[in-house]
Short mmCIF file of C-alpha atoms and ligand atoms in Angstrom, two decimals:
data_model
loop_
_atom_site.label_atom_id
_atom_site.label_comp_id
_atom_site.label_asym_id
_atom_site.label_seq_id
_atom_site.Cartn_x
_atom_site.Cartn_y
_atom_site.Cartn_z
CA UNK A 1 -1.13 10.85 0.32
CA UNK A 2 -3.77 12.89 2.54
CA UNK A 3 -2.97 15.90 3.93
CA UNK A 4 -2.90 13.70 7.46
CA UNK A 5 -0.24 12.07 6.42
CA UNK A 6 1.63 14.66 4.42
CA UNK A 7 1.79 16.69 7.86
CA UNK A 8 2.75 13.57 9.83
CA UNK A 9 5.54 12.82 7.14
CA UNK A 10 6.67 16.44 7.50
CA UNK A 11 6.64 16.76 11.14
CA UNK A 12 8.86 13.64 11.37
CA UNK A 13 11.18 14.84 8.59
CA UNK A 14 12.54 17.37 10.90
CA UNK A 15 12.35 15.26 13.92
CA UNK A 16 14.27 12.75 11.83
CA UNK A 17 17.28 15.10 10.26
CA UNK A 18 17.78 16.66 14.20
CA UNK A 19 18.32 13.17 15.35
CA UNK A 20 20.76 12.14 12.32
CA UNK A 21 22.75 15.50 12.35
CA UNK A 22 23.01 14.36 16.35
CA UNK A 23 24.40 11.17 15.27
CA UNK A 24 26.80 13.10 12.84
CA UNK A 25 27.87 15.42 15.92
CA UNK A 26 28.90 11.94 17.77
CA UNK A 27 30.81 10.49 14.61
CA UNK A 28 32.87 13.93 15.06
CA UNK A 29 33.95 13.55 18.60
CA UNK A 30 33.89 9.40 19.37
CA UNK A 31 37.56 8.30 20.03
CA UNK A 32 39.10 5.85 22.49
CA UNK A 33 39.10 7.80 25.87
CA UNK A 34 35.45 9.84 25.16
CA UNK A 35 33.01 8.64 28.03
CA UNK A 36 29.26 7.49 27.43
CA UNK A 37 28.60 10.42 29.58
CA UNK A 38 30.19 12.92 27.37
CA UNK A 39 28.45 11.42 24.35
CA UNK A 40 25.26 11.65 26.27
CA UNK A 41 25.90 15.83 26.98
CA UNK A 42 26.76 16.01 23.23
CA UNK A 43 23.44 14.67 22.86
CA UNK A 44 21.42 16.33 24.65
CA UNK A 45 22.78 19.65 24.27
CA UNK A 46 22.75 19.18 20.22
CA UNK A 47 18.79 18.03 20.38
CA UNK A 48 17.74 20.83 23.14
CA UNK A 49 19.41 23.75 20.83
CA UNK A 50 17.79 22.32 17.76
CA UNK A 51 14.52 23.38 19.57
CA UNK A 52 13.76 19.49 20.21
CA UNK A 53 13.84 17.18 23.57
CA UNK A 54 15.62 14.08 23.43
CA UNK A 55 12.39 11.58 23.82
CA UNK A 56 14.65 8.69 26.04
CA UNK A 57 15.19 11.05 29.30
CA UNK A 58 12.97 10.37 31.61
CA UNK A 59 11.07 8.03 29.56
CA UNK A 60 9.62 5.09 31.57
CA UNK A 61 12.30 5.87 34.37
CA UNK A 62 14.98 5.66 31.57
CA UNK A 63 17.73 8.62 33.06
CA UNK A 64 19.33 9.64 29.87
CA UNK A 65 18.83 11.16 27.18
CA UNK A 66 20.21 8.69 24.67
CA UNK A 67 21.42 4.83 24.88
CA UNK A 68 25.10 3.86 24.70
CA UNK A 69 25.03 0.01 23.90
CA UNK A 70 29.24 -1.32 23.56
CA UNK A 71 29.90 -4.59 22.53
CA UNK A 72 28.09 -7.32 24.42
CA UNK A 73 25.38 -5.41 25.31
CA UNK A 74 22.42 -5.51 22.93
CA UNK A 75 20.67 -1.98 23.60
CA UNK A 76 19.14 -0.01 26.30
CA UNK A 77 22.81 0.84 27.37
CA UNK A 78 22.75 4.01 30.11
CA UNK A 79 25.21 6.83 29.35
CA UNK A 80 27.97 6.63 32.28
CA UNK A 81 31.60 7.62 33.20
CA UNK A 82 32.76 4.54 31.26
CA UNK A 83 35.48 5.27 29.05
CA UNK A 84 35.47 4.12 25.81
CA UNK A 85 38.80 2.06 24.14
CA UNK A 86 40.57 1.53 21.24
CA UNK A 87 38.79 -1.65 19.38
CA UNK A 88 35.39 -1.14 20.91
CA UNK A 89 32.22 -1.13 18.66
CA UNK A 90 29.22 0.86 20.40
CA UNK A 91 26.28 1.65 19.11
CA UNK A 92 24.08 5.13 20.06
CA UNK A 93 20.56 5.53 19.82
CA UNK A 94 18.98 8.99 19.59
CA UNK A 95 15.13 10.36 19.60
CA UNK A 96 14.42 13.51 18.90
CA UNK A 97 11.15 15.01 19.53
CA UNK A 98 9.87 17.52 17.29
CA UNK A 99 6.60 19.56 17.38
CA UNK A 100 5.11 16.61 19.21
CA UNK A 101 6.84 14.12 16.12
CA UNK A 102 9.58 11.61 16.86
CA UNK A 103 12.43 10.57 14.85
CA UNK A 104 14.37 7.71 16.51
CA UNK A 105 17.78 6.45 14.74
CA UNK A 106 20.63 4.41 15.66
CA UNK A 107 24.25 3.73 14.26
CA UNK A 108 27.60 1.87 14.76
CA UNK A 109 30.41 3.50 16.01
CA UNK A 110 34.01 1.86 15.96
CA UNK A 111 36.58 2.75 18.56
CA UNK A 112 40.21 3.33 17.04
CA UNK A 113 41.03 -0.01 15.39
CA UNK A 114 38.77 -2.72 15.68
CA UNK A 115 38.69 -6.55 15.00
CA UNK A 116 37.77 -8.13 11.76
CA UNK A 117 35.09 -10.04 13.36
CA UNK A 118 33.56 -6.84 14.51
CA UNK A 119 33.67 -5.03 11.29
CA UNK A 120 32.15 -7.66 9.60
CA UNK A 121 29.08 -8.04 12.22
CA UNK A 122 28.76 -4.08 12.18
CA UNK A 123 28.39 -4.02 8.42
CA UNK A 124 25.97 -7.00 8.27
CA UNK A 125 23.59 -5.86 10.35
CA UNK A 126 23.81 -2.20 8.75
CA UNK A 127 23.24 -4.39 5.13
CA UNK A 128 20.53 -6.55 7.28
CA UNK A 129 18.69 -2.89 8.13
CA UNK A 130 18.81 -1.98 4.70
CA UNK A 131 17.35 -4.74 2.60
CA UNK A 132 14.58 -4.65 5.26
CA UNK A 133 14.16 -1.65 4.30
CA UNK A 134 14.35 -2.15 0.66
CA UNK A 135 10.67 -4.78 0.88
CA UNK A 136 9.27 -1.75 2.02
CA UNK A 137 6.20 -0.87 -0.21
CA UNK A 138 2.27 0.14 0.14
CA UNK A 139 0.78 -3.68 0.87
CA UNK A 140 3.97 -5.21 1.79
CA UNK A 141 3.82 -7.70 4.67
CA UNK A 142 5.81 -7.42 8.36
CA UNK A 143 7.31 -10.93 8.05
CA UNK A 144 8.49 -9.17 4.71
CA UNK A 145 11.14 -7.30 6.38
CA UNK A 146 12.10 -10.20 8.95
CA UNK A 147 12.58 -12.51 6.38
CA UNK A 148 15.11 -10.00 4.49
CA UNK A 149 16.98 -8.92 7.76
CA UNK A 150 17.42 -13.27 8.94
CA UNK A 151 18.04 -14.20 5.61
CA UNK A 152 21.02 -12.02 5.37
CA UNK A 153 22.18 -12.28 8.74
CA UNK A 154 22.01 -16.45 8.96
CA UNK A 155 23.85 -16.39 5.39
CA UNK A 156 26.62 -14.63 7.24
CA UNK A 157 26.95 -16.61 10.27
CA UNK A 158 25.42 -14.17 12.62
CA UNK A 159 21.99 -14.27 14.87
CA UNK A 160 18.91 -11.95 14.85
CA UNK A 161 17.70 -10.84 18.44
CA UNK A 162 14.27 -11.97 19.25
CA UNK A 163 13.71 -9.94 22.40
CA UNK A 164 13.61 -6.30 20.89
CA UNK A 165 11.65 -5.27 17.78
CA UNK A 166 11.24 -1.92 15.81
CA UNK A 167 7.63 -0.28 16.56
CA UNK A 168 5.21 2.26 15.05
CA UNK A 169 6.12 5.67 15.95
CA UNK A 170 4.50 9.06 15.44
CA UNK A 171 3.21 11.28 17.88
CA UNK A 172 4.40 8.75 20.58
CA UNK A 173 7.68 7.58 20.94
CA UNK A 174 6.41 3.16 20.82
CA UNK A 175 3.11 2.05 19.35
CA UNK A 176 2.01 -0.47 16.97
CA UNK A 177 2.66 -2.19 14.87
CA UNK A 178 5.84 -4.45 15.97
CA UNK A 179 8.35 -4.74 13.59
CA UNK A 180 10.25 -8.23 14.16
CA UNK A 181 13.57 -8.49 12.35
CA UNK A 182 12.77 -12.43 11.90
CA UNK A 183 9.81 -14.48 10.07
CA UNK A 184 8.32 -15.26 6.66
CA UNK A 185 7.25 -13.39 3.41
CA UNK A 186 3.72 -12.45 3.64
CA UNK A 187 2.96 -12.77 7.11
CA UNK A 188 1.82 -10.50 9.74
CA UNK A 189 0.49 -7.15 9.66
CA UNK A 190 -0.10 -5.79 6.19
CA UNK A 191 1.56 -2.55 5.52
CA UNK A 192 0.20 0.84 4.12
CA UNK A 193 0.87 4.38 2.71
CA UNK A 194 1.56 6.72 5.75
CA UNK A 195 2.35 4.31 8.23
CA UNK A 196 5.40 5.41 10.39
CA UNK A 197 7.54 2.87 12.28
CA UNK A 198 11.30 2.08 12.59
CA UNK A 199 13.14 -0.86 11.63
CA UNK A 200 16.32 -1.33 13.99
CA UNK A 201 17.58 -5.03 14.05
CA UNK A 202 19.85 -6.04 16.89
CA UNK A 203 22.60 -8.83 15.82
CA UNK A 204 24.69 -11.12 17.62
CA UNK A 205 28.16 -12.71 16.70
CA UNK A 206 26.15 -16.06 18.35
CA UNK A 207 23.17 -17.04 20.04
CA UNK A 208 20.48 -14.63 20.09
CA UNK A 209 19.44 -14.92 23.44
CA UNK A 210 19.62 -11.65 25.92
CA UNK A 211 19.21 -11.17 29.23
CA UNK A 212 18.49 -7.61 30.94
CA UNK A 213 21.07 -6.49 34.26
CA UNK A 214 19.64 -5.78 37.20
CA UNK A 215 19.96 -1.62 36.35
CA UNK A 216 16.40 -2.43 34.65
CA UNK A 217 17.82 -1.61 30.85
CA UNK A 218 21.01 -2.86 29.91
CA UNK A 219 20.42 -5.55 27.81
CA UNK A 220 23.62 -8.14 27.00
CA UNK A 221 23.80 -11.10 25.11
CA UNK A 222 23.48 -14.24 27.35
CA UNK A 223 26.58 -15.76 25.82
CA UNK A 224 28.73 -12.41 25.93
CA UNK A 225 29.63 -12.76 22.31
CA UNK A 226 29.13 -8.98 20.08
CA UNK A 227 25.96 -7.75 19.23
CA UNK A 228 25.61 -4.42 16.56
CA UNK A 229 22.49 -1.89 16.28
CA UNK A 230 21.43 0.19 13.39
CA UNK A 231 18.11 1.84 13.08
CA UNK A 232 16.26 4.18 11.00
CA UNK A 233 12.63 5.79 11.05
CA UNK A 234 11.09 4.97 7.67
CA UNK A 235 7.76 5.68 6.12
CA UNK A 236 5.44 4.02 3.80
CA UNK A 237 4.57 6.08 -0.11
CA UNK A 238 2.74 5.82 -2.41
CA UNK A 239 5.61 5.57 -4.74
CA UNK A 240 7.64 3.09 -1.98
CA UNK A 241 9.53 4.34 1.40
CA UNK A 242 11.16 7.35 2.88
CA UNK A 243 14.08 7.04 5.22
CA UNK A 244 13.76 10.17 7.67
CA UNK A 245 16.91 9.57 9.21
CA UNK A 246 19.61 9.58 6.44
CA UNK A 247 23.24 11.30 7.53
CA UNK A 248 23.38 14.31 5.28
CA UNK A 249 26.88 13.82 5.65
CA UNK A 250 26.77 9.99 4.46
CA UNK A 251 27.81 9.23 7.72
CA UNK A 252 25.10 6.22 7.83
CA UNK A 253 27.22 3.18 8.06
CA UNK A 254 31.32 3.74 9.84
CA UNK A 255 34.18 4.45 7.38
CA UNK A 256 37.15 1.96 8.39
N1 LIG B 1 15.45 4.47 21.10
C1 LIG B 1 15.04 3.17 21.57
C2 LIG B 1 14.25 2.56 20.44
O1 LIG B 1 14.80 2.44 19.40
C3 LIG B 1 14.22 3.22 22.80
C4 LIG B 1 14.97 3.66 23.96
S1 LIG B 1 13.90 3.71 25.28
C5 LIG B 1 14.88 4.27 26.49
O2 LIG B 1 13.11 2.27 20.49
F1 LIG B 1 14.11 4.54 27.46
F2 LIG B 1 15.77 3.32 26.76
F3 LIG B 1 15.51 5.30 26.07
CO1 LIG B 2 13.22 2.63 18.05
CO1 LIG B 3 16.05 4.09 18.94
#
């Protein structure tokens, strides 16, 4: 590892833990009758005193400062005075931005009691993130990580999103390389020691198809069945991966 990357590594290591400690913040206060908006100020006000920005506000016109994605809708969700309700899954997606560095994670929350079928599509995809995660090594192949996420996923009954794909990350907030969650083994981009991206697959209780509302974000699933979220920023090593955006509270994947 060059001392490049060992500063780029560091830098997003902080980024990384202000983002998941946000994330741990929301896991305190999410209950049925909490409003996007609220989660949102949480947010925010967590990143902002943690001597970071939150890299979504303002971002391409985007005009808060962390997504809010419940149930049918895939991602992109904008914080509002919507009220959240006893059996809803939602997922939040935070970015911190740290001495220029970005850490960008997402998780699952569940609502009060939720269905079966809901639990079982938020802890797929949360297994689907991690065994992409797992092919992660210097040399390793995109496609690598696609094929672990679909393989899992199909096996279960569920579909991977096409339209939305992890990306490099670094001193900017998207660059390359794309990171599908779909494909074959050893295709694509090869993958090396230092690179930076996230891997965030997006997973639907049926077809994978989305469609974006006319607010310019939200993204749903076309046939208004669930879709789930998780996402970490990851790393390539020399000895494998690092996962910048671990819950030092092991708050990673919901408790039921
Ligand atoms: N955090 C999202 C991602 O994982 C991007 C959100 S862009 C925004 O890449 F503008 F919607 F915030
Ligand atoms: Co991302
Ligand atoms: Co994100």
């Amino acid at each position: 590892m060059t001392d490049k990357i060992l500063e780029s590594f560091n830098g997003t290591r902080i980024a990384g833990s202000i983002a998941a400690e946000a994330l741990d913040k929301v896991a305190e206060i999410i209950k049925p009758g909490i409003t996007t908006a609220e989660i949102d100020k949480l947010c925010y006000e967590f990143i902002n005193d943690s001597g970071a920005y939150s890299a979504p506000l303002f971002y391409r016109g985007f005009p808060k400062s962390c997504c809010t994605s419940a149930n049918h809708i895939v991602c992109h969700g904008i914080p509002k005075n919507k009220v959240l309700k006893d059996g809803d899954i939602i997922n939040v997606d935070v970015t911190a931005v740290k001495d220029g560095w970005h850490g960008d994670t997402s998780r699952m929350f569940c609502v009060g009691d939720v269905s079966v079928k809901a639990k079982k599509l938020v802890k797929t995809t949360y297994e689907s993130m991690m065994k992409g995660i797992e092919t992660l090594k210097d040399g390793c192949f995109v496609g690598d990580i696609g094929f672990a996420i679909q393989k899992h996923v199909e096996k279960n009954g569920f579909s991977v999103v096409r339209d939305f794909c992890g990306h490099g990350l670094g001193k900017k907030f998207h660059q390359a390389p794309n990171i599908l969650h779909f494909g074959e083994s050893k295709t694509g981009e090869k993958l090396s020691v230092g690179m930076l991206f996230t891997i965030e697959p997006m997973i639907n209780e049926g077809q994978y198809n989305t469609k974006v509302l006319n607010d310019g974000w939200t993204a749903v699933t076309k046939d208004k069945t669930l879709s789930a979220q998780f996402e970490h920023t990851v790393g390539i090593t020399d000895k494998g991966y690092e996962i910048f955006t671990l819950s030092k509270k092991g708050l990673d994947l919901p408790v039921y």
